[in-house]
mmCIF file of C-alpha atoms in Angstrom:
data_model
loop_
_atom_site.group_PDB
_atom_site.id
_atom_site.type_symbol
_atom_site.label_atom_id
_atom_site.label_comp_id
_atom_site.label_asym_id
_atom_site.label_seq_id
_atom_site.Cartn_x
_atom_site.Cartn_y
_atom_site.Cartn_z
ATOM 1 C CA MET A 17 -22.350 2.048 10.764
ATOM 2 C CA ASN A 18 -26.045 2.109 9.952
ATOM 3 C CA PHE A 19 -27.525 -0.412 12.370
ATOM 4 C CA ALA A 20 -30.781 1.551 12.487
ATOM 5 C CA ASP A 21 -31.461 0.849 8.821
ATOM 6 C CA LEU A 22 -30.598 -2.838 9.244
ATOM 7 C CA PHE A 23 -32.866 -3.497 12.211
ATOM 8 C CA GLY A 24 -35.552 -1.153 10.945
ATOM 9 C CA HIS A 25 -35.893 -3.055 7.663
ATOM 10 C CA ILE A 26 -34.382 -6.419 8.555
ATOM 11 C CA GLY A 27 -37.162 -8.364 6.868
ATOM 12 C CA GLN A 28 -36.637 -6.554 3.574
ATOM 13 C CA HIS A 29 -32.879 -7.014 3.732
ATOM 14 C CA THR A 30 -33.344 -10.721 4.485
ATOM 15 C CA VAL A 31 -35.586 -11.203 1.457
ATOM 16 C CA ASP A 32 -33.096 -9.344 -0.747
ATOM 17 C CA GLY A 33 -30.286 -11.528 0.589
ATOM 18 C CA LEU A 34 -32.189 -14.764 0.006
ATOM 19 C CA SER A 35 -32.917 -13.927 -3.637
ATOM 20 C CA LYS A 36 -29.292 -12.963 -4.199
ATOM 21 C CA GLY A 37 -27.926 -15.971 -2.337
ATOM 22 C CA ALA A 38 -30.130 -18.323 -4.352
ATOM 23 C CA ILE A 39 -28.095 -17.461 -7.461
ATOM 24 C CA TYR A 40 -24.844 -18.062 -5.567
ATOM 25 C CA ALA A 41 -26.188 -21.436 -4.442
ATOM 26 C CA LEU A 42 -26.971 -22.639 -7.964
ATOM 27 C CA ILE A 43 -23.482 -21.751 -9.178
ATOM 28 C CA ALA A 44 -21.965 -23.306 -6.055
ATOM 29 C CA LEU A 45 -23.535 -26.667 -6.926
ATOM 30 C CA GLY A 46 -21.115 -26.986 -9.845
ATOM 31 C CA TYR A 47 -18.096 -26.538 -7.577
ATOM 32 C CA THR A 48 -19.545 -29.015 -5.095
ATOM 33 C CA LEU A 49 -20.290 -31.743 -7.645
ATOM 34 C CA VAL A 50 -16.841 -31.630 -9.232
ATOM 35 C CA TYR A 51 -15.002 -31.450 -5.928
ATOM 36 C CA GLY A 52 -17.116 -34.223 -4.426
ATOM 37 C CA VAL A 53 -16.124 -36.658 -7.188
ATOM 38 C CA LEU A 54 -12.684 -35.506 -8.383
ATOM 39 C CA ARG A 55 -11.385 -33.489 -5.405
ATOM 40 C CA LEU A 56 -10.810 -30.732 -7.984
ATOM 41 C CA ILE A 57 -11.560 -27.028 -7.632
ATOM 42 C CA ASN A 58 -12.860 -26.142 -11.090
ATOM 43 C CA PHE A 59 -12.204 -22.405 -11.178
ATOM 44 C CA ALA A 60 -13.289 -22.328 -14.836
ATOM 45 C CA HIS A 61 -16.852 -22.954 -13.618
ATOM 46 C CA SER A 62 -17.389 -19.216 -13.145
ATOM 47 C CA GLU A 63 -16.998 -18.771 -16.898
ATOM 48 C CA VAL A 64 -19.491 -21.578 -17.494
ATOM 49 C CA PHE A 65 -21.997 -19.266 -15.804
ATOM 50 C CA MET A 66 -20.801 -16.349 -17.942
ATOM 51 C CA VAL A 67 -21.389 -18.342 -21.143
ATOM 52 C CA GLY A 68 -24.943 -18.987 -19.948
ATOM 53 C CA THR A 69 -25.653 -15.266 -19.592
ATOM 54 C CA PHE A 70 -24.373 -14.621 -23.112
ATOM 55 C CA ALA A 71 -26.543 -17.474 -24.408
ATOM 56 C CA VAL A 72 -29.616 -15.866 -22.839
ATOM 57 C CA LEU A 73 -28.681 -12.471 -24.261
ATOM 58 C CA GLY A 74 -28.048 -13.956 -27.701
ATOM 59 C CA LEU A 75 -31.401 -15.745 -27.734
ATOM 60 C CA TRP A 76 -33.389 -12.707 -26.653
ATOM 61 C CA THR A 77 -31.519 -10.512 -29.126
ATOM 62 C CA ALA A 78 -32.142 -12.958 -31.983
ATOM 63 C CA PHE A 79 -35.885 -12.903 -31.246
ATOM 64 C CA GLY A 80 -35.882 -9.111 -30.944
ATOM 65 C CA VAL A 81 -37.284 -9.206 -27.417
ATOM 66 C CA GLN A 82 -38.394 -5.812 -26.139
ATOM 67 C CA ASN A 83 -38.965 -4.664 -22.570
ATOM 68 C CA ASN A 84 -42.069 -5.987 -20.799
ATOM 69 C CA PRO A 85 -43.538 -8.315 -23.454
ATOM 70 C CA PRO A 86 -47.013 -9.836 -22.921
ATOM 71 C CA ILE A 87 -47.084 -12.469 -20.200
ATOM 72 C CA GLY A 88 -47.528 -15.351 -22.637
ATOM 73 C CA GLN A 89 -44.508 -14.293 -24.676
ATOM 74 C CA ALA A 90 -42.523 -13.621 -21.514
ATOM 75 C CA ILE A 91 -43.054 -17.185 -20.289
ATOM 76 C CA ILE A 92 -42.018 -18.590 -23.679
ATOM 77 C CA PHE A 93 -38.870 -16.454 -23.729
ATOM 78 C CA LEU A 94 -37.986 -17.505 -20.179
ATOM 79 C CA VAL A 95 -38.441 -21.204 -20.934
ATOM 80 C CA LEU A 96 -36.424 -20.902 -24.133
ATOM 81 C CA GLY A 97 -33.789 -18.914 -22.248
ATOM 82 C CA LEU A 98 -33.518 -21.646 -19.620
ATOM 83 C CA ILE A 99 -33.142 -24.352 -22.269
ATOM 84 C CA VAL A 100 -30.543 -22.435 -24.285
ATOM 85 C CA ALA A 101 -28.567 -21.364 -21.198
ATOM 86 C CA ALA A 102 -28.577 -24.918 -19.826
ATOM 87 C CA ILE A 103 -27.380 -26.317 -23.163
ATOM 88 C CA ALA A 104 -24.702 -23.632 -23.574
ATOM 89 C CA SER A 105 -23.391 -23.881 -20.022
ATOM 90 C CA GLY A 106 -23.664 -27.656 -19.857
ATOM 91 C CA GLY A 107 -21.913 -27.991 -23.216
ATOM 92 C CA THR A 108 -19.157 -25.611 -22.142
ATOM 93 C CA ALA A 109 -18.605 -27.515 -18.899
ATOM 94 C CA LEU A 110 -18.454 -30.806 -20.774
ATOM 95 C CA ALA A 111 -16.013 -29.375 -23.324
ATOM 96 C CA ILE A 112 -13.763 -28.123 -20.532
ATOM 97 C CA GLU A 113 -13.706 -31.583 -18.977
ATOM 98 C CA ARG A 114 -13.092 -33.447 -22.235
ATOM 99 C CA ILE A 115 -10.513 -31.061 -23.699
ATOM 100 C CA ALA A 116 -8.549 -30.036 -20.617
ATOM 101 C CA TYR A 117 -9.110 -32.254 -17.596
ATOM 102 C CA ARG A 118 -9.449 -35.683 -19.190
ATOM 103 C CA PRO A 119 -5.942 -35.689 -20.750
ATOM 104 C CA LEU A 120 -4.503 -34.569 -17.405
ATOM 105 C CA ARG A 121 -6.257 -37.398 -15.579
ATOM 106 C CA ARG A 122 -4.928 -39.943 -18.043
ATOM 107 C CA LYS A 123 -1.394 -38.687 -17.401
ATOM 108 C CA ASN A 124 -1.949 -38.715 -13.612
ATOM 109 C CA ALA A 125 -1.057 -35.031 -13.423
ATOM 110 C CA PRO A 126 -0.599 -33.613 -9.902
ATOM 111 C CA PRO A 127 -3.408 -31.480 -8.391
ATOM 112 C CA LEU A 128 -1.454 -28.250 -8.915
ATOM 113 C CA ILE A 129 -1.511 -28.794 -12.689
ATOM 114 C CA PHE A 130 -5.297 -29.132 -12.623
ATOM 115 C CA LEU A 131 -5.554 -25.901 -10.640
ATOM 116 C CA ILE A 132 -3.327 -23.986 -13.050
ATOM 117 C CA THR A 133 -5.238 -25.410 -16.015
ATOM 118 C CA ALA A 134 -8.564 -24.324 -14.510
ATOM 119 C CA ILE A 135 -7.313 -20.770 -13.992
ATOM 120 C CA GLY A 136 -5.903 -20.709 -17.524
ATOM 121 C CA LEU A 137 -9.194 -21.908 -19.018
ATOM 122 C CA SER A 138 -11.032 -19.228 -17.083
ATOM 123 C CA LEU A 139 -8.800 -16.507 -18.504
ATOM 124 C CA VAL A 140 -9.099 -17.898 -22.031
ATOM 125 C CA LEU A 141 -12.895 -17.828 -21.918
ATOM 126 C CA VAL A 142 -12.932 -14.309 -20.479
ATOM 127 C CA GLU A 143 -10.646 -13.071 -23.265
ATOM 128 C CA ILE A 144 -12.661 -14.817 -25.984
ATOM 129 C CA PHE A 145 -15.897 -13.207 -24.865
ATOM 130 C CA GLY A 146 -14.203 -9.915 -23.995
ATOM 131 C CA LEU A 147 -12.307 -9.424 -27.256
ATOM 132 C CA VAL A 148 -13.984 -11.494 -29.971
ATOM 133 C CA LEU A 149 -17.636 -10.798 -29.215
ATOM 134 C CA PRO A 150 -17.301 -6.992 -29.082
ATOM 135 C CA LYS A 151 -15.734 -7.136 -32.536
ATOM 136 C CA LEU A 152 -18.568 -9.272 -33.833
ATOM 137 C CA LEU A 153 -21.076 -6.875 -32.293
ATOM 138 C CA GLY A 154 -19.379 -3.907 -33.900
ATOM 139 C CA GLU A 155 -18.135 -2.430 -30.637
ATOM 140 C CA ALA A 156 -14.677 -0.973 -30.132
ATOM 141 C CA VAL A 157 -12.495 -3.648 -28.555
ATOM 142 C CA PRO A 158 -11.396 -2.491 -25.093
ATOM 143 C CA SER A 159 -7.776 -2.572 -24.047
ATOM 144 C CA ILE A 160 -6.687 -5.830 -22.412
ATOM 145 C CA PHE A 161 -5.176 -3.947 -19.489
ATOM 146 C CA GLY A 162 -6.590 -1.117 -17.435
ATOM 147 C CA ARG A 163 -10.158 -0.911 -18.746
ATOM 148 C CA ALA A 164 -13.303 -2.847 -18.000
ATOM 149 C CA ARG A 165 -15.008 -4.937 -20.644
ATOM 150 C CA ILE A 166 -18.164 -3.588 -22.205
ATOM 151 C CA ILE A 167 -21.373 -4.151 -20.255
ATOM 152 C CA LEU A 168 -24.256 -5.506 -22.299
ATOM 153 C CA GLY A 169 -27.766 -4.760 -21.118
ATOM 154 C CA MET A 170 -30.665 -7.183 -21.407
ATOM 155 C CA PRO A 171 -34.366 -6.534 -21.972
ATOM 156 C CA THR A 172 -36.711 -6.643 -19.003
ATOM 157 C CA ILE A 173 -38.748 -9.797 -19.557
ATOM 158 C CA ILE A 174 -40.869 -9.453 -16.428
ATOM 159 C CA GLU A 175 -41.447 -6.077 -14.830
ATOM 160 C CA GLN A 176 -40.649 -6.142 -11.123
ATOM 161 C CA LYS A 177 -43.793 -5.640 -9.044
ATOM 162 C CA THR A 178 -44.636 -6.119 -5.391
ATOM 163 C CA LEU A 179 -46.788 -9.221 -4.938
ATOM 164 C CA PHE A 180 -47.556 -8.840 -1.249
ATOM 165 C CA THR A 181 -46.294 -7.233 1.929
ATOM 166 C CA VAL A 182 -45.747 -9.064 5.221
ATOM 167 C CA LEU A 183 -44.679 -7.174 8.362
ATOM 168 C CA ASN A 184 -43.506 -4.168 6.306
ATOM 169 C CA THR A 185 -41.488 -6.505 4.061
ATOM 170 C CA SER A 186 -42.295 -6.251 0.362
ATOM 171 C CA ILE A 187 -41.799 -9.378 -1.725
ATOM 172 C CA THR A 188 -41.584 -8.849 -5.466
ATOM 173 C CA ASN A 189 -42.388 -11.275 -8.249
ATOM 174 C CA ILE A 190 -38.726 -11.413 -9.337
ATOM 175 C CA GLN A 191 -37.505 -12.223 -5.832
ATOM 176 C CA LEU A 192 -40.080 -14.987 -5.473
ATOM 177 C CA ILE A 193 -39.310 -16.494 -8.888
ATOM 178 C CA VAL A 194 -35.559 -16.483 -8.241
ATOM 179 C CA PHE A 195 -35.793 -18.032 -4.788
ATOM 180 C CA VAL A 196 -38.427 -20.662 -5.606
ATOM 181 C CA SER A 197 -36.694 -21.628 -8.867
ATOM 182 C CA ALA A 198 -33.356 -22.116 -7.105
ATOM 183 C CA VAL A 199 -34.891 -24.249 -4.358
ATOM 184 C CA VAL A 200 -36.777 -26.383 -6.902
ATOM 185 C CA MET A 201 -33.639 -26.897 -9.025
ATOM 186 C CA MET A 202 -31.681 -27.837 -5.905
ATOM 187 C CA ALA A 203 -34.392 -30.272 -4.791
ATOM 188 C CA MET A 204 -34.431 -31.913 -8.220
ATOM 189 C CA LEU A 205 -30.657 -32.302 -8.218
ATOM 190 C CA ASP A 206 -30.676 -33.656 -4.668
ATOM 191 C CA TRP A 207 -33.351 -36.191 -5.647
ATOM 192 C CA PHE A 208 -31.381 -37.195 -8.736
ATOM 193 C CA ILE A 209 -28.159 -37.772 -6.788
ATOM 194 C CA ASN A 210 -29.808 -39.642 -3.927
ATOM 195 C CA ARG A 211 -32.622 -41.570 -5.616
ATOM 196 C CA THR A 212 -31.641 -42.531 -9.149
ATOM 197 C CA ARG A 213 -29.328 -45.167 -10.558
ATOM 198 C CA TYR A 214 -27.039 -42.546 -12.077
ATOM 199 C CA GLY A 215 -26.966 -40.677 -8.779
ATOM 200 C CA ARG A 216 -25.877 -43.811 -6.968
ATOM 201 C CA GLY A 217 -23.056 -44.098 -9.466
ATOM 202 C CA VAL A 218 -21.986 -40.536 -8.702
ATOM 203 C CA ARG A 219 -21.956 -41.219 -4.972
ATOM 204 C CA ALA A 220 -20.114 -44.486 -5.456
ATOM 205 C CA VAL A 221 -17.330 -42.853 -7.464
ATOM 206 C CA ALA A 222 -17.157 -39.992 -4.966
ATOM 207 C CA GLN A 223 -16.750 -42.405 -2.074
ATOM 208 C CA ASN A 224 -14.351 -44.933 -3.619
ATOM 209 C CA PRO A 225 -13.513 -44.791 -7.358
ATOM 210 C CA GLU A 226 -11.606 -48.084 -7.405
ATOM 211 C CA THR A 227 -14.358 -50.091 -5.730
ATOM 212 C CA ALA A 228 -16.984 -48.415 -7.917
ATOM 213 C CA ALA A 229 -15.058 -49.456 -11.024
ATOM 214 C CA LEU A 230 -14.913 -53.056 -9.781
ATOM 215 C CA MET A 231 -18.697 -52.944 -9.324
ATOM 216 C CA GLY A 232 -19.162 -51.919 -12.954
ATOM 217 C CA VAL A 233 -19.598 -48.154 -12.581
ATOM 218 C CA ASN A 234 -18.221 -46.286 -15.595
ATOM 219 C CA GLN A 235 -16.125 -43.547 -13.989
ATOM 220 C CA GLU A 236 -15.747 -41.516 -17.198
ATOM 221 C CA ARG A 237 -19.498 -41.332 -17.670
ATOM 222 C CA VAL A 238 -19.945 -40.248 -14.075
ATOM 223 C CA ILE A 239 -17.384 -37.473 -14.501
ATOM 224 C CA MET A 240 -19.054 -36.290 -17.698
ATOM 225 C CA LEU A 241 -22.404 -36.350 -15.900
ATOM 226 C CA ILE A 242 -21.318 -34.197 -12.988
ATOM 227 C CA PHE A 243 -19.797 -31.567 -15.272
ATOM 228 C CA VAL A 244 -22.992 -31.436 -17.333
ATOM 229 C CA LEU A 245 -25.183 -31.238 -14.213
ATOM 230 C CA GLY A 246 -23.031 -28.452 -12.780
ATOM 231 C CA GLY A 247 -23.216 -26.632 -16.108
ATOM 232 C CA ILE A 248 -27.011 -26.932 -16.209
ATOM 233 C CA MET A 249 -27.247 -25.441 -12.710
ATOM 234 C CA ALA A 250 -24.978 -22.585 -13.811
ATOM 235 C CA GLY A 251 -27.182 -22.065 -16.876
ATOM 236 C CA ALA A 252 -30.260 -21.810 -14.660
ATOM 237 C CA ALA A 253 -28.400 -19.311 -12.473
ATOM 238 C CA ALA A 254 -27.529 -17.327 -15.624
ATOM 239 C CA LEU A 255 -31.204 -17.007 -16.533
ATOM 240 C CA LEU A 256 -32.145 -15.922 -13.002
ATOM 241 C CA TRP A 257 -29.278 -13.404 -13.009
ATOM 242 C CA SER A 258 -30.513 -12.032 -16.347
ATOM 243 C CA MET A 259 -33.992 -11.605 -14.906
ATOM 244 C CA ARG A 260 -32.889 -9.990 -11.660
ATOM 245 C CA PHE A 261 -29.954 -7.811 -12.746
ATOM 246 C CA GLY A 262 -30.336 -7.539 -16.512
ATOM 247 C CA PHE A 263 -26.761 -7.254 -17.748
ATOM 248 C CA THR A 264 -23.693 -9.306 -18.552
ATOM 249 C CA GLN A 265 -20.048 -8.887 -19.517
ATOM 250 C CA SER A 266 -17.080 -11.140 -20.133
ATOM 251 C CA SER A 267 -15.713 -10.764 -16.601
ATOM 252 C CA ILE A 268 -19.059 -11.203 -14.869
ATOM 253 C CA GLY A 269 -18.163 -14.672 -13.629
ATOM 254 C CA PHE A 270 -14.990 -13.697 -11.778
ATOM 255 C CA VAL A 271 -16.394 -12.229 -8.563
ATOM 256 C CA LEU A 272 -19.593 -14.264 -8.758
ATOM 257 C CA GLY A 273 -17.540 -17.427 -9.132
ATOM 258 C CA LEU A 274 -15.441 -16.596 -6.101
ATOM 259 C CA LYS A 275 -18.569 -15.921 -4.074
ATOM 260 C CA ALA A 276 -20.190 -19.145 -5.247
ATOM 261 C CA PHE A 277 -17.025 -21.026 -4.314
ATOM 262 C CA THR A 278 -17.157 -19.272 -0.947
ATOM 263 C CA ALA A 279 -20.765 -20.409 -0.558
ATOM 264 C CA ALA A 280 -19.775 -24.008 -1.356
ATOM 265 C CA VAL A 281 -16.991 -23.904 1.235
ATOM 266 C CA LEU A 282 -19.230 -22.263 3.837
ATOM 267 C CA GLY A 283 -21.866 -24.966 3.484
ATOM 268 C CA GLY A 284 -19.312 -27.768 3.255
ATOM 269 C CA ILE A 285 -17.772 -28.301 -0.156
ATOM 270 C CA GLY A 286 -18.813 -31.644 -1.566
ATOM 271 C CA ASN A 287 -22.242 -31.311 0.063
ATOM 272 C CA LEU A 288 -25.182 -30.403 -2.185
ATOM 273 C CA ARG A 289 -27.447 -29.187 0.582
ATOM 274 C CA GLY A 290 -24.519 -27.345 2.086
ATOM 275 C CA ALA A 291 -24.086 -25.422 -1.180
ATOM 276 C CA LEU A 292 -27.676 -24.200 -0.954
ATOM 277 C CA LEU A 293 -27.329 -23.298 2.718
ATOM 278 C CA GLY A 294 -23.993 -21.581 2.123
ATOM 279 C CA GLY A 295 -25.340 -19.568 -0.806
ATOM 280 C CA LEU A 296 -28.380 -18.314 1.079
ATOM 281 C CA PHE A 297 -26.293 -17.549 4.160
ATOM 282 C CA LEU A 298 -23.731 -15.629 2.121
ATOM 283 C CA GLY A 299 -26.401 -13.627 0.319
ATOM 284 C CA ILE A 300 -27.983 -12.554 3.593
ATOM 285 C CA VAL A 301 -24.640 -11.673 5.181
ATOM 286 C CA GLU A 302 -23.664 -9.598 2.141
ATOM 287 C CA VAL A 303 -26.869 -7.563 2.201
ATOM 288 C CA TYR A 304 -26.654 -7.078 5.969
ATOM 289 C CA GLY A 305 -23.023 -5.976 5.709
ATOM 290 C CA ALA A 306 -23.704 -3.596 2.817
ATOM 291 C CA THR A 307 -26.505 -2.032 4.865
ATOM 292 C CA ILE A 308 -24.394 -1.576 7.993
ATOM 293 C CA PHE A 309 -21.256 -0.293 6.273
ATOM 294 C CA ALA A 310 -21.647 0.564 2.584
ATOM 295 C CA SER A 311 -22.285 -1.273 -0.661
ATOM 296 C CA ASN A 312 -18.616 -1.090 -1.679
ATOM 297 C CA TRP A 313 -17.766 -3.237 1.379
ATOM 298 C CA GLU A 314 -19.988 -6.065 0.151
ATOM 299 C CA ASP A 315 -17.251 -8.231 -1.357
ATOM 300 C CA VAL A 316 -14.909 -7.710 1.587
ATOM 301 C CA ILE A 317 -17.575 -8.798 4.054
ATOM 302 C CA ALA A 318 -18.277 -11.996 2.114
ATOM 303 C CA PHE A 319 -14.693 -13.222 2.318
ATOM 304 C CA VAL A 320 -14.190 -12.074 5.905
ATOM 305 C CA VAL A 321 -17.161 -14.219 6.890
ATOM 306 C CA LEU A 322 -15.603 -17.169 5.039
ATOM 307 C CA VAL A 323 -12.370 -16.815 7.008
ATOM 308 C CA ILE A 324 -14.220 -16.536 10.325
ATOM 309 C CA VAL A 325 -16.405 -19.598 9.671
ATOM 310 C CA LEU A 326 -13.461 -21.729 8.565
ATOM 311 C CA MET A 327 -11.465 -20.732 11.646
ATOM 312 C CA PHE A 328 -14.078 -22.401 13.843
ATOM 313 C CA ARG A 329 -15.400 -25.074 11.440
ATOM 314 C CA PRO A 330 -12.929 -25.912 8.644
ATOM 315 C CA THR A 331 -15.292 -28.434 7.042
ATOM 316 C CA GLY A 332 -18.045 -25.863 6.621
ATOM 317 C CA ILE A 333 -21.477 -25.639 8.200
ATOM 318 C CA LEU A 334 -22.619 -29.156 7.231
ATOM 319 C CA GLY A 335 -19.286 -30.662 6.259
ATOM 320 C CA GLU A 336 -20.612 -33.904 4.747
ATOM 321 C CA SER A 337 -18.963 -35.225 1.587
ATOM 322 C CA LEU A 338 -20.921 -36.106 -1.535
ATOM 323 C CA GLY A 339 -19.835 -39.717 -1.353
ATOM 324 C CA ARG A 340 -21.357 -40.165 2.084
ATOM 325 C CA ALA A 341 -24.502 -38.140 1.464
ATOM 326 C CA ARG A 342 -27.790 -39.774 2.290
ATOM 327 C CA ALA A 343 -31.329 -38.741 1.457
#
């Protein structure tokens, strides 16, 4: 147990955890939105994030992006990457809802059927990107069982540099961009849900679908909206992941999705601000735990913390549902 390293560089580990947790938080927003309205755990959402990373990679590959382009080009590629990832992830989320979940809702399928469908959709998307894309890229198709999917590297759009140092804690440009971007995206979504007409419709359906329908709220449009919004957040997370870690693969969403779901539950699933808080908290705990024990204990620590928190507060840290949220 390396407590000396933790307390000796606690500021640096905290900054690392915040930038990592910011990505978890953005993905967690998709779980929170869908659960808040439909009481559905959309486990296919992790693959919505995965599609976003492939969209970013495809765009940068199509433009022939090289490492460390000039700053003007870098900004253009990042903006284009955000747009393409948001469209790809949002479109995928909407397709999942229209193709899979909508027919089940019309047939009043039990919750277990939705859960099984979500897991099945997740596996289908992983296999499509794990088997079809390598063939298109000219790579040898890996075995379905026993071997990892190929890992695809991405160009470095912005070289990581230290911007400033505070109390022996170095803050890099990538860490600052990731954290600030996530907070801004979260603030925009929170404003949209709490201040706009469409947001009021989302909260109305989340609180009481039958009464909302009697008041003229189109429930189908609201459901489509929340899937698209969750997909856009996942697309933004995909771009930030591409900047910070620089790789993707077909199974990249599996563990990240579980951690994002953990973050949503920690903060209070169905609570937008709770998703942000849970993501940041989980990121910090992971980095602290990896420092004390070892990096290969990172995933274990994340889920142990989830169990401990839920033992004492089953509704999560904030525990407020989307339908009752107030600005």
